[in-house]
Amino acid sequence: DADVTQTPRNRITKTGKRIMLECSQTKGHDRMYWYRQDPGLGLQLIYYSFDVKDINKGEISDGYSVSRQAQAKFSLSLESAIPNQTALYFCATSEGYLNKQFFGPGTRLTVL
Amino acid sequence: GNSVTQMEGPVTLSEEAFLTINCTYTATGYPSLFWYVQYPGEGLQLLLKATKADDKGSNKGFEATYRKETTSFHLEKGSVQVSDSAVYFCALSDNGPGGTSYGKLTFGQGTILTVHP
């Protein structure tokens, strides 16, 4: 089984809808991250969490919110989706002092 | 703030050709440097890393040397294979003194590599 899983893998929705992307990990890591990937822009950090009670905004948090329900679960929400949020979204985990991040397979979100 | 700049892509090579993908960075503090690879339809995987100046990271025939004087971390491979076709990302991690990680990665824009038989 994969160490970092994301659901759904693909989602098509309409402008104004609320969407939740979920991430679960079995690696036992404290740190979890949400990124979005756009062609030609690499990955941009949306939110990150160093433990259940520590949540921080990344570079592009506007229009997004997160919830860290447990050490193993970190959800990303779009309260009112808009077309420029169409992108590939990745969840990642890490052990802090090692830097290395482990990525999930991604969720492809399309907002019409 | 921190930033990472990769060479413009995409890169197309024939099998067994030499590969270089350039990466330069701007950072304060004591960054660690990484190359991640993304195969089609998958998430990113760590390819190699270097944590201090003059360190060389290597894995699967790929190498990169942390050059503080030129703020660079160029990726090289002597003989590429079709299976190396992927998107390659250079990244840095913000560290404090002693290498304590602040945990945030800054990525370059990615370079698409296609290798033909």
mmCIF file with all atom_site columns, C-alpha atoms in Angstrom:
data_model
loop_
_atom_site.group_PDB
_atom_site.id
_atom_site.type_symbol
_atom_site.label_atom_id
_atom_site.label_alt_id
_atom_site.label_comp_id
_atom_site.label_asym_id
_atom_site.label_entity_id
_atom_site.label_seq_id
_atom_site.pdbx_PDB_ins_code
_atom_site.Cartn_x
_atom_site.Cartn_y
_atom_site.Cartn_z
_atom_site.occupancy
_atom_site.B_iso_or_equiv
_atom_site.pdbx_formal_charge
_atom_site.auth_seq_id
_atom_site.auth_comp_id
_atom_site.auth_asym_id
_atom_site.auth_atom_id
_atom_site.pdbx_PDB_model_num
ATOM 1   C CA . ASP A 1 1   ? 0.000   0.000  0.000   1.00 0.00 ? 1   ASP A CA 1
ATOM 2   C CA . ALA A 1 2   ? 1.126   3.553  -0.749  1.00 0.00 ? 2   ALA A CA 1
ATOM 3   C CA . ASP A 1 3   ? 2.541   5.550  2.160   1.00 0.00 ? 3   ASP A CA 1
ATOM 4   C CA . VAL A 1 4   ? 0.796   8.788  1.126   1.00 0.00 ? 4   VAL A CA 1
ATOM 5   C CA . THR A 1 5   ? -2.639  8.543  -0.429  1.00 0.00 ? 5   THR A CA 1
ATOM 6   C CA . GLN A 1 6   ? -4.861  11.216 -1.892  1.00 0.00 ? 6   GLN A CA 1
ATOM 7   C CA . THR A 1 7   ? -8.568  11.149 -2.670  1.00 0.00 ? 7   THR A CA 1
ATOM 8   C CA . PRO A 1 8   ? -10.060 11.740 -5.106  1.00 0.00 ? 8   PRO A CA 1
ATOM 9   C CA . ARG A 1 9   ? -7.502  11.273 -7.873  1.00 0.00 ? 9   ARG A CA 1
ATOM 10  C CA . ASN A 1 10  ? -9.550  13.256 -10.348 1.00 0.00 ? 10  ASN A CA 1
ATOM 11  C CA . ARG A 1 11  ? -12.387 15.724 -9.814  1.00 0.00 ? 11  ARG A CA 1
ATOM 12  C CA . ILE A 1 12  ? -14.364 17.955 -12.105 1.00 0.00 ? 12  ILE A CA 1
ATOM 13  C CA . THR A 1 13  ? -16.531 20.584 -10.466 1.00 0.00 ? 13  THR A CA 1
ATOM 14  C CA . LYS A 1 14  ? -18.296 23.854 -11.216 1.00 0.00 ? 14  LYS A CA 1
ATOM 15  C CA . THR A 1 15  ? -17.505 27.403 -10.203 1.00 0.00 ? 15  THR A CA 1
ATOM 16  C CA . GLY A 1 16  ? -18.779 28.220 -6.725  1.00 0.00 ? 16  GLY A CA 1
ATOM 17  C CA . LYS A 1 17  ? -18.861 24.648 -5.423  1.00 0.00 ? 17  LYS A CA 1
ATOM 18  C CA . ARG A 1 18  ? -17.146 23.604 -2.213  1.00 0.00 ? 18  ARG A CA 1
ATOM 19  C CA . ILE A 1 19  ? -14.494 20.928 -2.696  1.00 0.00 ? 19  ILE A CA 1
ATOM 20  C CA . MET A 1 20  ? -12.441 18.907 -0.213  1.00 0.00 ? 20  MET A CA 1
ATOM 21  C CA . LEU A 1 21  ? -9.285  17.035 -1.121  1.00 0.00 ? 21  LEU A CA 1
ATOM 22  C CA . GLU A 1 22  ? -8.073  14.487 1.379   1.00 0.00 ? 22  GLU A CA 1
ATOM 23  C CA . CYS A 1 23  ? -4.628  13.195 2.228   1.00 0.00 ? 23  CYS A CA 1
ATOM 24  C CA . SER A 1 24  ? -3.684  10.287 4.481   1.00 0.00 ? 24  SER A CA 1
ATOM 25  C CA . GLN A 1 25  ? -0.262  8.945  5.405   1.00 0.00 ? 25  GLN A CA 1
ATOM 26  C CA . THR A 1 26  ? 1.032   5.833  7.105   1.00 0.00 ? 26  THR A CA 1
ATOM 27  C CA . LYS A 1 27  ? 4.627   7.050  7.500   1.00 0.00 ? 27  LYS A CA 1
ATOM 28  C CA . GLY A 1 28  ? 4.111   8.427  11.000  1.00 0.00 ? 28  GLY A CA 1
ATOM 29  C CA . HIS A 1 29  ? 5.470   11.834 9.991   1.00 0.00 ? 29  HIS A CA 1
ATOM 30  C CA . ASP A 1 30  ? 4.494   14.943 11.910  1.00 0.00 ? 30  ASP A CA 1
ATOM 31  C CA . ARG A 1 31  ? 4.826   17.354 8.996   1.00 0.00 ? 31  ARG A CA 1
ATOM 32  C CA . MET A 1 32  ? 2.351   17.529 6.125   1.00 0.00 ? 32  MET A CA 1
ATOM 33  C CA . TYR A 1 33  ? 2.084   19.877 3.157   1.00 0.00 ? 33  TYR A CA 1
ATOM 34  C CA . TRP A 1 34  ? -0.267  20.829 0.338   1.00 0.00 ? 34  TRP A CA 1
ATOM 35  C CA . TYR A 1 35  ? 1.124   22.027 -2.998  1.00 0.00 ? 35  TYR A CA 1
ATOM 36  C CA . ARG A 1 36  ? -0.401  22.939 -6.323  1.00 0.00 ? 36  ARG A CA 1
ATOM 37  C CA . GLN A 1 37  ? 1.337   22.339 -9.618  1.00 0.00 ? 37  GLN A CA 1
ATOM 38  C CA . ASP A 1 38  ? 0.699   24.436 -12.691 1.00 0.00 ? 38  ASP A CA 1
ATOM 39  C CA . PRO A 1 39  ? 2.463   23.907 -16.014 1.00 0.00 ? 39  PRO A CA 1
ATOM 40  C CA . GLY A 1 40  ? 5.711   25.887 -16.151 1.00 0.00 ? 40  GLY A CA 1
ATOM 41  C CA . LEU A 1 41  ? 5.443   27.060 -12.541 1.00 0.00 ? 41  LEU A CA 1
ATOM 42  C CA . GLY A 1 42  ? 6.724   24.128 -10.573 1.00 0.00 ? 42  GLY A CA 1
ATOM 43  C CA . LEU A 1 43  ? 5.089   23.466 -7.219  1.00 0.00 ? 43  LEU A CA 1
ATOM 44  C CA . GLN A 1 44  ? 3.790   26.210 -4.978  1.00 0.00 ? 44  GLN A CA 1
ATOM 45  C CA . LEU A 1 45  ? 3.136   25.687 -1.280  1.00 0.00 ? 45  LEU A CA 1
ATOM 46  C CA . ILE A 1 46  ? -0.462  26.291 -0.188  1.00 0.00 ? 46  ILE A CA 1
ATOM 47  C CA . TYR A 1 47  ? -0.430  25.275 3.494   1.00 0.00 ? 47  TYR A CA 1
ATOM 48  C CA . TYR A 1 48  ? 1.772   23.259 5.785   1.00 0.00 ? 48  TYR A CA 1
ATOM 49  C CA . SER A 1 49  ? 1.391   21.710 9.211   1.00 0.00 ? 49  SER A CA 1
ATOM 50  C CA . PHE A 1 50  ? 4.191   20.706 11.587  1.00 0.00 ? 50  PHE A CA 1
ATOM 51  C CA . ASP A 1 51  ? 1.835   18.907 13.936  1.00 0.00 ? 51  ASP A CA 1
ATOM 52  C CA . VAL A 1 52  ? -1.884  18.629 14.648  1.00 0.00 ? 52  VAL A CA 1
ATOM 53  C CA . LYS A 1 53  ? -2.039  22.012 16.387  1.00 0.00 ? 53  LYS A CA 1
ATOM 54  C CA . ASP A 1 54  ? 0.348   23.876 14.096  1.00 0.00 ? 54  ASP A CA 1
ATOM 55  C CA . ILE A 1 55  ? -0.952  25.052 10.705  1.00 0.00 ? 55  ILE A CA 1
ATOM 56  C CA . ASN A 1 56  ? 0.716   27.683 8.564   1.00 0.00 ? 56  ASN A CA 1
ATOM 57  C CA . LYS A 1 57  ? -0.025  29.515 5.359   1.00 0.00 ? 57  LYS A CA 1
ATOM 58  C CA . GLY A 1 58  ? 2.233   28.990 2.382   1.00 0.00 ? 58  GLY A CA 1
ATOM 59  C CA . GLU A 1 59  ? 2.872   31.150 -0.667  1.00 0.00 ? 59  GLU A CA 1
ATOM 60  C CA . ILE A 1 60  ? -0.615  30.909 -2.187  1.00 0.00 ? 60  ILE A CA 1
ATOM 61  C CA . SER A 1 61  ? -3.149  30.251 0.604   1.00 0.00 ? 61  SER A CA 1
ATOM 62  C CA . ASP A 1 62  ? -5.850  32.674 -0.569  1.00 0.00 ? 62  ASP A CA 1
ATOM 63  C CA . GLY A 1 63  ? -9.006  30.790 -1.540  1.00 0.00 ? 63  GLY A CA 1
ATOM 64  C CA . TYR A 1 64  ? -7.959  27.655 0.354   1.00 0.00 ? 64  TYR A CA 1
ATOM 65  C CA . SER A 1 65  ? -8.346  26.316 3.875   1.00 0.00 ? 65  SER A CA 1
ATOM 66  C CA . VAL A 1 66  ? -7.017  23.197 5.595   1.00 0.00 ? 66  VAL A CA 1
ATOM 67  C CA . SER A 1 67  ? -7.832  20.899 8.467   1.00 0.00 ? 67  SER A CA 1
ATOM 68  C CA . ARG A 1 68  ? -5.426  18.577 10.279  1.00 0.00 ? 68  ARG A CA 1
ATOM 69  C CA . GLN A 1 69  ? -7.848  16.040 11.722  1.00 0.00 ? 69  GLN A CA 1
ATOM 70  C CA . ALA A 1 70  ? -5.141  13.742 13.076  1.00 0.00 ? 70  ALA A CA 1
ATOM 71  C CA . GLN A 1 71  ? -1.427  13.179 12.658  1.00 0.00 ? 71  GLN A CA 1
ATOM 72  C CA . ALA A 1 72  ? -2.168  11.035 9.632   1.00 0.00 ? 72  ALA A CA 1
ATOM 73  C CA . LYS A 1 73  ? -4.801  13.198 7.916   1.00 0.00 ? 73  LYS A CA 1
ATOM 74  C CA . PHE A 1 74  ? -4.583  16.615 6.302   1.00 0.00 ? 74  PHE A CA 1
ATOM 75  C CA . SER A 1 75  ? -7.447  17.956 4.173   1.00 0.00 ? 75  SER A CA 1
ATOM 76  C CA . LEU A 1 76  ? -7.503  20.858 1.738   1.00 0.00 ? 76  LEU A CA 1
ATOM 77  C CA . SER A 1 77  ? -10.749 22.726 1.043   1.00 0.00 ? 77  SER A CA 1
ATOM 78  C CA . LEU A 1 78  ? -11.787 25.143 -1.626  1.00 0.00 ? 78  LEU A CA 1
ATOM 79  C CA . GLU A 1 79  ? -14.770 26.956 -0.138  1.00 0.00 ? 79  GLU A CA 1
ATOM 80  C CA . SER A 1 80  ? -15.944 28.377 -3.446  1.00 0.00 ? 80  SER A CA 1
ATOM 81  C CA . ALA A 1 81  ? -14.006 26.970 -6.373  1.00 0.00 ? 81  ALA A CA 1
ATOM 82  C CA . ILE A 1 82  ? -12.997 29.188 -9.290  1.00 0.00 ? 82  ILE A CA 1
ATOM 83  C CA . PRO A 1 83  ? -11.559 28.213 -12.698 1.00 0.00 ? 83  PRO A CA 1
ATOM 84  C CA . ASN A 1 84  ? -8.016  29.442 -11.954 1.00 0.00 ? 84  ASN A CA 1
ATOM 85  C CA . GLN A 1 85  ? -7.839  26.831 -9.199  1.00 0.00 ? 85  GLN A CA 1
ATOM 86  C CA . THR A 1 86  ? -7.739  24.180 -11.909 1.00 0.00 ? 86  THR A CA 1
ATOM 87  C CA . ALA A 1 87  ? -4.434  22.424 -11.228 1.00 0.00 ? 87  ALA A CA 1
ATOM 88  C CA . LEU A 1 88  ? -2.723  19.295 -9.974  1.00 0.00 ? 88  LEU A CA 1
ATOM 89  C CA . TYR A 1 89  ? -2.652  19.165 -6.169  1.00 0.00 ? 89  TYR A CA 1
ATOM 90  C CA . PHE A 1 90  ? -0.065  17.227 -4.193  1.00 0.00 ? 90  PHE A CA 1
ATOM 91  C CA . CYS A 1 91  ? 0.103   16.297 -0.564  1.00 0.00 ? 91  CYS A CA 1
ATOM 92  C CA . ALA A 1 92  ? 3.490   15.564 0.996   1.00 0.00 ? 92  ALA A CA 1
ATOM 93  C CA . THR A 1 93  ? 4.893   14.497 4.357   1.00 0.00 ? 93  THR A CA 1
ATOM 94  C CA . SER A 1 94  ? 8.285   14.752 6.003   1.00 0.00 ? 94  SER A CA 1
ATOM 95  C CA . GLU A 1 95  ? 10.247  14.156 9.138   1.00 0.00 ? 95  GLU A CA 1
ATOM 96  C CA . GLY A 1 96  ? 11.451  17.600 10.038  1.00 0.00 ? 96  GLY A CA 1
ATOM 97  C CA . TYR A 1 97  ? 15.138  17.144 10.575  1.00 0.00 ? 97  TYR A CA 1
ATOM 98  C CA . LEU A 1 98  ? 15.609  15.013 7.463   1.00 0.00 ? 98  LEU A CA 1
ATOM 99  C CA . ASN A 1 99  ? 14.091  17.487 4.976   1.00 0.00 ? 99  ASN A CA 1
ATOM 100 C CA . LYS A 1 100 ? 13.140  14.728 2.545   1.00 0.00 ? 100 LYS A CA 1
ATOM 101 C CA . GLN A 1 101 ? 9.500   14.991 1.538   1.00 0.00 ? 101 GLN A CA 1
ATOM 102 C CA . PHE A 1 102 ? 7.339   12.092 0.382   1.00 0.00 ? 102 PHE A CA 1
ATOM 103 C CA . PHE A 1 103 ? 4.637   12.929 -2.125  1.00 0.00 ? 103 PHE A CA 1
ATOM 104 C CA . GLY A 1 104 ? 1.245   11.457 -2.812  1.00 0.00 ? 104 GLY A CA 1
ATOM 105 C CA . PRO A 1 105 ? 0.134   10.622 -6.367  1.00 0.00 ? 105 PRO A CA 1
ATOM 106 C CA . GLY A 1 106 ? -1.749  13.898 -6.823  1.00 0.00 ? 106 GLY A CA 1
ATOM 107 C CA . THR A 1 107 ? -5.323  15.022 -7.411  1.00 0.00 ? 107 THR A CA 1
ATOM 108 C CA . ARG A 1 108 ? -6.215  16.550 -10.750 1.00 0.00 ? 108 ARG A CA 1
ATOM 109 C CA . LEU A 1 109 ? -8.884  19.192 -10.138 1.00 0.00 ? 109 LEU A CA 1
ATOM 110 C CA . THR A 1 110 ? -10.794 20.898 -12.941 1.00 0.00 ? 110 THR A CA 1
ATOM 111 C CA . VAL A 1 111 ? -13.095 23.819 -12.160 1.00 0.00 ? 111 VAL A CA 1
ATOM 112 C CA . LEU A 1 112 ? -15.495 24.671 -14.981 1.00 0.00 ? 112 LEU A CA 1
ATOM 113 C CA . GLY B 2 1   ? 13.049  35.438 -0.260  1.00 0.00 ? 1   GLY B CA 1
ATOM 114 C CA . ASN B 2 2   ? 14.216  32.107 -1.550  1.00 0.00 ? 2   ASN B CA 1
ATOM 115 C CA . SER B 2 3   ? 14.000  31.231 -5.213  1.00 0.00 ? 3   SER B CA 1
ATOM 116 C CA . VAL B 2 4   ? 15.120  28.506 -7.610  1.00 0.00 ? 4   VAL B CA 1
ATOM 117 C CA . THR B 2 5   ? 15.667  28.931 -11.332 1.00 0.00 ? 5   THR B CA 1
ATOM 118 C CA . GLN B 2 6   ? 16.001  26.001 -13.728 1.00 0.00 ? 6   GLN B CA 1
ATOM 119 C CA . MET B 2 7   ? 17.070  26.006 -17.322 1.00 0.00 ? 7   MET B CA 1
ATOM 120 C CA . GLU B 2 8   ? 14.323  26.444 -19.855 1.00 0.00 ? 8   GLU B CA 1
ATOM 121 C CA . GLY B 2 9   ? 12.934  23.203 -21.218 1.00 0.00 ? 9   GLY B CA 1
ATOM 122 C CA . PRO B 2 10  ? 11.882  20.893 -22.609 1.00 0.00 ? 10  PRO B CA 1
ATOM 123 C CA . VAL B 2 11  ? 15.058  18.896 -23.242 1.00 0.00 ? 11  VAL B CA 1
ATOM 124 C CA . THR B 2 12  ? 15.096  16.162 -25.867 1.00 0.00 ? 12  THR B CA 1
ATOM 125 C CA . LEU B 2 13  ? 18.025  13.743 -26.117 1.00 0.00 ? 13  LEU B CA 1
ATOM 126 C CA . SER B 2 14  ? 18.932  10.490 -27.756 1.00 0.00 ? 14  SER B CA 1
ATOM 127 C CA . GLU B 2 15  ? 19.639  7.461  -25.620 1.00 0.00 ? 15  GLU B CA 1
ATOM 128 C CA . GLU B 2 16  ? 23.202  7.398  -24.194 1.00 0.00 ? 16  GLU B CA 1
ATOM 129 C CA . ALA B 2 17  ? 23.625  11.174 -24.584 1.00 0.00 ? 17  ALA B CA 1
ATOM 130 C CA . PHE B 2 18  ? 25.052  13.345 -21.796 1.00 0.00 ? 18  PHE B CA 1
ATOM 131 C CA . LEU B 2 19  ? 22.545  15.291 -19.733 1.00 0.00 ? 19  LEU B CA 1
ATOM 132 C CA . THR B 2 20  ? 22.917  18.592 -17.925 1.00 0.00 ? 20  THR B CA 1
ATOM 133 C CA . ILE B 2 21  ? 20.026  20.477 -16.373 1.00 0.00 ? 21  ILE B CA 1
ATOM 134 C CA . ASN B 2 22  ? 21.076  23.781 -14.856 1.00 0.00 ? 22  ASN B CA 1
ATOM 135 C CA . CYS B 2 23  ? 19.786  25.022 -11.538 1.00 0.00 ? 23  CYS B CA 1
ATOM 136 C CA . THR B 2 24  ? 20.686  28.199 -9.670  1.00 0.00 ? 24  THR B CA 1
ATOM 137 C CA . TYR B 2 25  ? 19.269  29.444 -6.424  1.00 0.00 ? 25  TYR B CA 1
ATOM 138 C CA . THR B 2 26  ? 18.904  32.443 -4.154  1.00 0.00 ? 26  THR B CA 1
ATOM 139 C CA . ALA B 2 27  ? 18.609  31.812 -0.448  1.00 0.00 ? 27  ALA B CA 1
ATOM 140 C CA . THR B 2 28  ? 19.428  33.143 2.973   1.00 0.00 ? 28  THR B CA 1
ATOM 141 C CA . GLY B 2 29  ? 20.631  30.906 5.744   1.00 0.00 ? 29  GLY B CA 1
ATOM 142 C CA . TYR B 2 30  ? 21.990  27.434 5.099   1.00 0.00 ? 30  TYR B CA 1
ATOM 143 C CA . PRO B 2 31  ? 19.822  25.761 2.465   1.00 0.00 ? 31  PRO B CA 1
ATOM 144 C CA . SER B 2 32  ? 19.828  22.105 1.570   1.00 0.00 ? 32  SER B CA 1
ATOM 145 C CA . LEU B 2 33  ? 19.450  21.409 -2.155  1.00 0.00 ? 33  LEU B CA 1
ATOM 146 C CA . PHE B 2 34  ? 17.454  18.684 -3.851  1.00 0.00 ? 34  PHE B CA 1
ATOM 147 C CA . TRP B 2 35  ? 16.546  17.199 -7.181  1.00 0.00 ? 35  TRP B CA 1
ATOM 148 C CA . TYR B 2 36  ? 13.126  15.601 -7.401  1.00 0.00 ? 36  TYR B CA 1
ATOM 149 C CA . VAL B 2 37  ? 11.839  13.570 -10.362 1.00 0.00 ? 37  VAL B CA 1
ATOM 150 C CA . GLN B 2 38  ? 8.241   13.172 -11.482 1.00 0.00 ? 38  GLN B CA 1
ATOM 151 C CA . TYR B 2 39  ? 7.435   10.274 -13.792 1.00 0.00 ? 39  TYR B CA 1
ATOM 152 C CA . PRO B 2 40  ? 4.263   10.493 -15.884 1.00 0.00 ? 40  PRO B CA 1
ATOM 153 C CA . GLY B 2 41  ? 1.124   10.218 -13.774 1.00 0.00 ? 41  GLY B CA 1
ATOM 154 C CA . GLU B 2 42  ? 3.008   10.007 -10.493 1.00 0.00 ? 42  GLU B CA 1
ATOM 155 C CA . GLY B 2 43  ? 3.963   12.210 -7.584  1.00 0.00 ? 43  GLY B CA 1
ATOM 156 C CA . LEU B 2 44  ? 7.458   13.579 -7.033  1.00 0.00 ? 44  LEU B CA 1
ATOM 157 C CA . GLN B 2 45  ? 10.259  11.360 -5.770  1.00 0.00 ? 45  GLN B CA 1
ATOM 158 C CA . LEU B 2 46  ? 13.516  12.491 -4.253  1.00 0.00 ? 46  LEU B CA 1
ATOM 159 C CA . LEU B 2 47  ? 16.361  11.792 -6.683  1.00 0.00 ? 47  LEU B CA 1
ATOM 160 C CA . LEU B 2 48  ? 19.305  13.195 -4.732  1.00 0.00 ? 48  LEU B CA 1
ATOM 161 C CA . LYS B 2 49  ? 20.237  15.797 -2.169  1.00 0.00 ? 49  LYS B CA 1
ATOM 162 C CA . ALA B 2 50  ? 23.149  17.804 -0.788  1.00 0.00 ? 50  ALA B CA 1
ATOM 163 C CA . THR B 2 51  ? 23.136  19.514 2.566   1.00 0.00 ? 51  THR B CA 1
ATOM 164 C CA . LYS B 2 52  ? 26.233  21.732 2.512   1.00 0.00 ? 52  LYS B CA 1
ATOM 165 C CA . ALA B 2 53  ? 28.676  23.422 0.167   1.00 0.00 ? 53  ALA B CA 1
ATOM 166 C CA . ASP B 2 54  ? 30.816  21.072 -1.975  1.00 0.00 ? 54  ASP B CA 1
ATOM 167 C CA . ASP B 2 55  ? 28.658  18.057 -1.142  1.00 0.00 ? 55  ASP B CA 1
ATOM 168 C CA . LYS B 2 56  ? 27.858  15.840 -4.110  1.00 0.00 ? 56  LYS B CA 1
ATOM 169 C CA . GLY B 2 57  ? 24.547  14.047 -4.244  1.00 0.00 ? 57  GLY B CA 1
ATOM 170 C CA . SER B 2 58  ? 24.240  10.986 -6.462  1.00 0.00 ? 58  SER B CA 1
ATOM 171 C CA . ASN B 2 59  ? 21.670  8.344  -7.303  1.00 0.00 ? 59  ASN B CA 1
ATOM 172 C CA . LYS B 2 60  ? 20.823  6.131  -10.316 1.00 0.00 ? 60  LYS B CA 1
ATOM 173 C CA . GLY B 2 61  ? 23.752  7.570  -12.298 1.00 0.00 ? 61  GLY B CA 1
ATOM 174 C CA . PHE B 2 62  ? 22.675  11.172 -11.693 1.00 0.00 ? 62  PHE B CA 1
ATOM 175 C CA . GLU B 2 63  ? 24.954  13.597 -9.867  1.00 0.00 ? 63  GLU B CA 1
ATOM 176 C CA . ALA B 2 64  ? 24.810  17.186 -8.642  1.00 0.00 ? 64  ALA B CA 1
ATOM 177 C CA . THR B 2 65  ? 27.330  19.229 -6.660  1.00 0.00 ? 65  THR B CA 1
ATOM 178 C CA . TYR B 2 66  ? 26.388  22.000 -4.242  1.00 0.00 ? 66  TYR B CA 1
ATOM 179 C CA . ARG B 2 67  ? 28.365  25.042 -5.453  1.00 0.00 ? 67  ARG B CA 1
ATOM 180 C CA . LYS B 2 68  ? 28.000  27.879 -2.999  1.00 0.00 ? 68  LYS B CA 1
ATOM 181 C CA . GLU B 2 69  ? 30.319  30.219 -4.911  1.00 0.00 ? 69  GLU B CA 1
ATOM 182 C CA . THR B 2 70  ? 28.116  30.052 -8.007  1.00 0.00 ? 70  THR B CA 1
ATOM 183 C CA . THR B 2 71  ? 24.868  29.301 -6.116  1.00 0.00 ? 71  THR B CA 1
ATOM 184 C CA . SER B 2 72  ? 24.274  26.355 -8.404  1.00 0.00 ? 72  SER B CA 1
ATOM 185 C CA . PHE B 2 73  ? 23.243  22.695 -8.220  1.00 0.00 ? 73  PHE B CA 1
ATOM 186 C CA . HIS B 2 74  ? 23.349  21.405 -11.784 1.00 0.00 ? 74  HIS B CA 1
ATOM 187 C CA . LEU B 2 75  ? 22.068  17.896 -12.497 1.00 0.00 ? 75  LEU B CA 1
ATOM 188 C CA . GLU B 2 76  ? 24.198  15.639 -14.722 1.00 0.00 ? 76  GLU B CA 1
ATOM 189 C CA . LYS B 2 77  ? 24.084  12.126 -16.078 1.00 0.00 ? 77  LYS B CA 1
ATOM 190 C CA . GLY B 2 78  ? 26.675  10.616 -18.373 1.00 0.00 ? 78  GLY B CA 1
ATOM 191 C CA . SER B 2 79  ? 24.390  8.349  -20.413 1.00 0.00 ? 79  SER B CA 1
ATOM 192 C CA . VAL B 2 80  ? 20.627  8.799  -20.321 1.00 0.00 ? 80  VAL B CA 1
ATOM 193 C CA . GLN B 2 81  ? 18.105  6.052  -20.938 1.00 0.00 ? 81  GLN B CA 1
ATOM 194 C CA . VAL B 2 82  ? 14.558  6.146  -22.285 1.00 0.00 ? 82  VAL B CA 1
ATOM 195 C CA . SER B 2 83  ? 13.371  5.340  -18.757 1.00 0.00 ? 83  SER B CA 1
ATOM 196 C CA . ASP B 2 84  ? 14.837  8.669  -17.547 1.00 0.00 ? 84  ASP B CA 1
ATOM 197 C CA . SER B 2 85  ? 12.112  10.559 -19.420 1.00 0.00 ? 85  SER B CA 1
ATOM 198 C CA . ALA B 2 86  ? 10.361  12.591 -16.734 1.00 0.00 ? 86  ALA B CA 1
ATOM 199 C CA . VAL B 2 87  ? 10.056  16.074 -15.250 1.00 0.00 ? 87  VAL B CA 1
ATOM 200 C CA . TYR B 2 88  ? 12.964  17.131 -13.038 1.00 0.00 ? 88  TYR B CA 1
ATOM 201 C CA . PHE B 2 89  ? 12.606  19.709 -10.274 1.00 0.00 ? 89  PHE B CA 1
ATOM 202 C CA . CYS B 2 90  ? 15.367  21.483 -8.429  1.00 0.00 ? 90  CYS B CA 1
ATOM 203 C CA . ALA B 2 91  ? 14.415  22.575 -4.914  1.00 0.00 ? 91  ALA B CA 1
ATOM 204 C CA . LEU B 2 92  ? 15.870  24.084 -1.786  1.00 0.00 ? 92  LEU B CA 1
ATOM 205 C CA . SER B 2 93  ? 14.945  23.782 1.845   1.00 0.00 ? 93  SER B CA 1
ATOM 206 C CA . ASP B 2 94  ? 15.317  26.585 4.305   1.00 0.00 ? 94  ASP B CA 1
ATOM 207 C CA . ASN B 2 95  ? 17.565  25.554 7.181   1.00 0.00 ? 95  ASN B CA 1
ATOM 208 C CA . GLY B 2 96  ? 18.859  27.191 10.266  1.00 0.00 ? 96  GLY B CA 1
ATOM 209 C CA . PRO B 2 97  ? 22.354  26.901 11.749  1.00 0.00 ? 97  PRO B CA 1
ATOM 210 C CA . GLY B 2 98  ? 23.402  23.296 12.159  1.00 0.00 ? 98  GLY B CA 1
ATOM 211 C CA . GLY B 2 99  ? 21.050  22.170 9.410   1.00 0.00 ? 99  GLY B CA 1
ATOM 212 C CA . THR B 2 100 ? 17.838  22.273 11.441  1.00 0.00 ? 100 THR B CA 1
ATOM 213 C CA . SER B 2 101 ? 15.067  22.152 8.893   1.00 0.00 ? 101 SER B CA 1
ATOM 214 C CA . TYR B 2 102 ? 12.342  24.744 8.735   1.00 0.00 ? 102 TYR B CA 1
ATOM 215 C CA . GLY B 2 103 ? 10.601  22.201 6.533   1.00 0.00 ? 103 GLY B CA 1
ATOM 216 C CA . LYS B 2 104 ? 9.554   24.289 3.571   1.00 0.00 ? 104 LYS B CA 1
ATOM 217 C CA . LEU B 2 105 ? 10.678  23.507 0.043   1.00 0.00 ? 105 LEU B CA 1
ATOM 218 C CA . THR B 2 106 ? 10.974  26.073 -2.734  1.00 0.00 ? 106 THR B CA 1
ATOM 219 C CA . PHE B 2 107 ? 10.802  24.508 -6.197  1.00 0.00 ? 107 PHE B CA 1
ATOM 220 C CA . GLY B 2 108 ? 12.042  25.517 -9.596  1.00 0.00 ? 108 GLY B CA 1
ATOM 221 C CA . GLN B 2 109 ? 9.608   25.413 -12.487 1.00 0.00 ? 109 GLN B CA 1
ATOM 222 C CA . GLY B 2 110 ? 10.616  21.953 -13.637 1.00 0.00 ? 110 GLY B CA 1
ATOM 223 C CA . THR B 2 111 ? 12.379  20.701 -16.764 1.00 0.00 ? 111 THR B CA 1
ATOM 224 C CA . ILE B 2 112 ? 10.755  18.139 -19.022 1.00 0.00 ? 112 ILE B CA 1
ATOM 225 C CA . LEU B 2 113 ? 13.243  15.541 -20.286 1.00 0.00 ? 113 LEU B CA 1
ATOM 226 C CA . THR B 2 114 ? 12.384  13.271 -23.187 1.00 0.00 ? 114 THR B CA 1
ATOM 227 C CA . VAL B 2 115 ? 14.844  10.571 -24.235 1.00 0.00 ? 115 VAL B CA 1
ATOM 228 C CA . HIS B 2 116 ? 14.409  8.865  -27.606 1.00 0.00 ? 116 HIS B CA 1
ATOM 229 C CA . PRO B 2 117 ? 15.757  5.388  -28.450 1.00 0.00 ? 117 PRO B CA 1
#
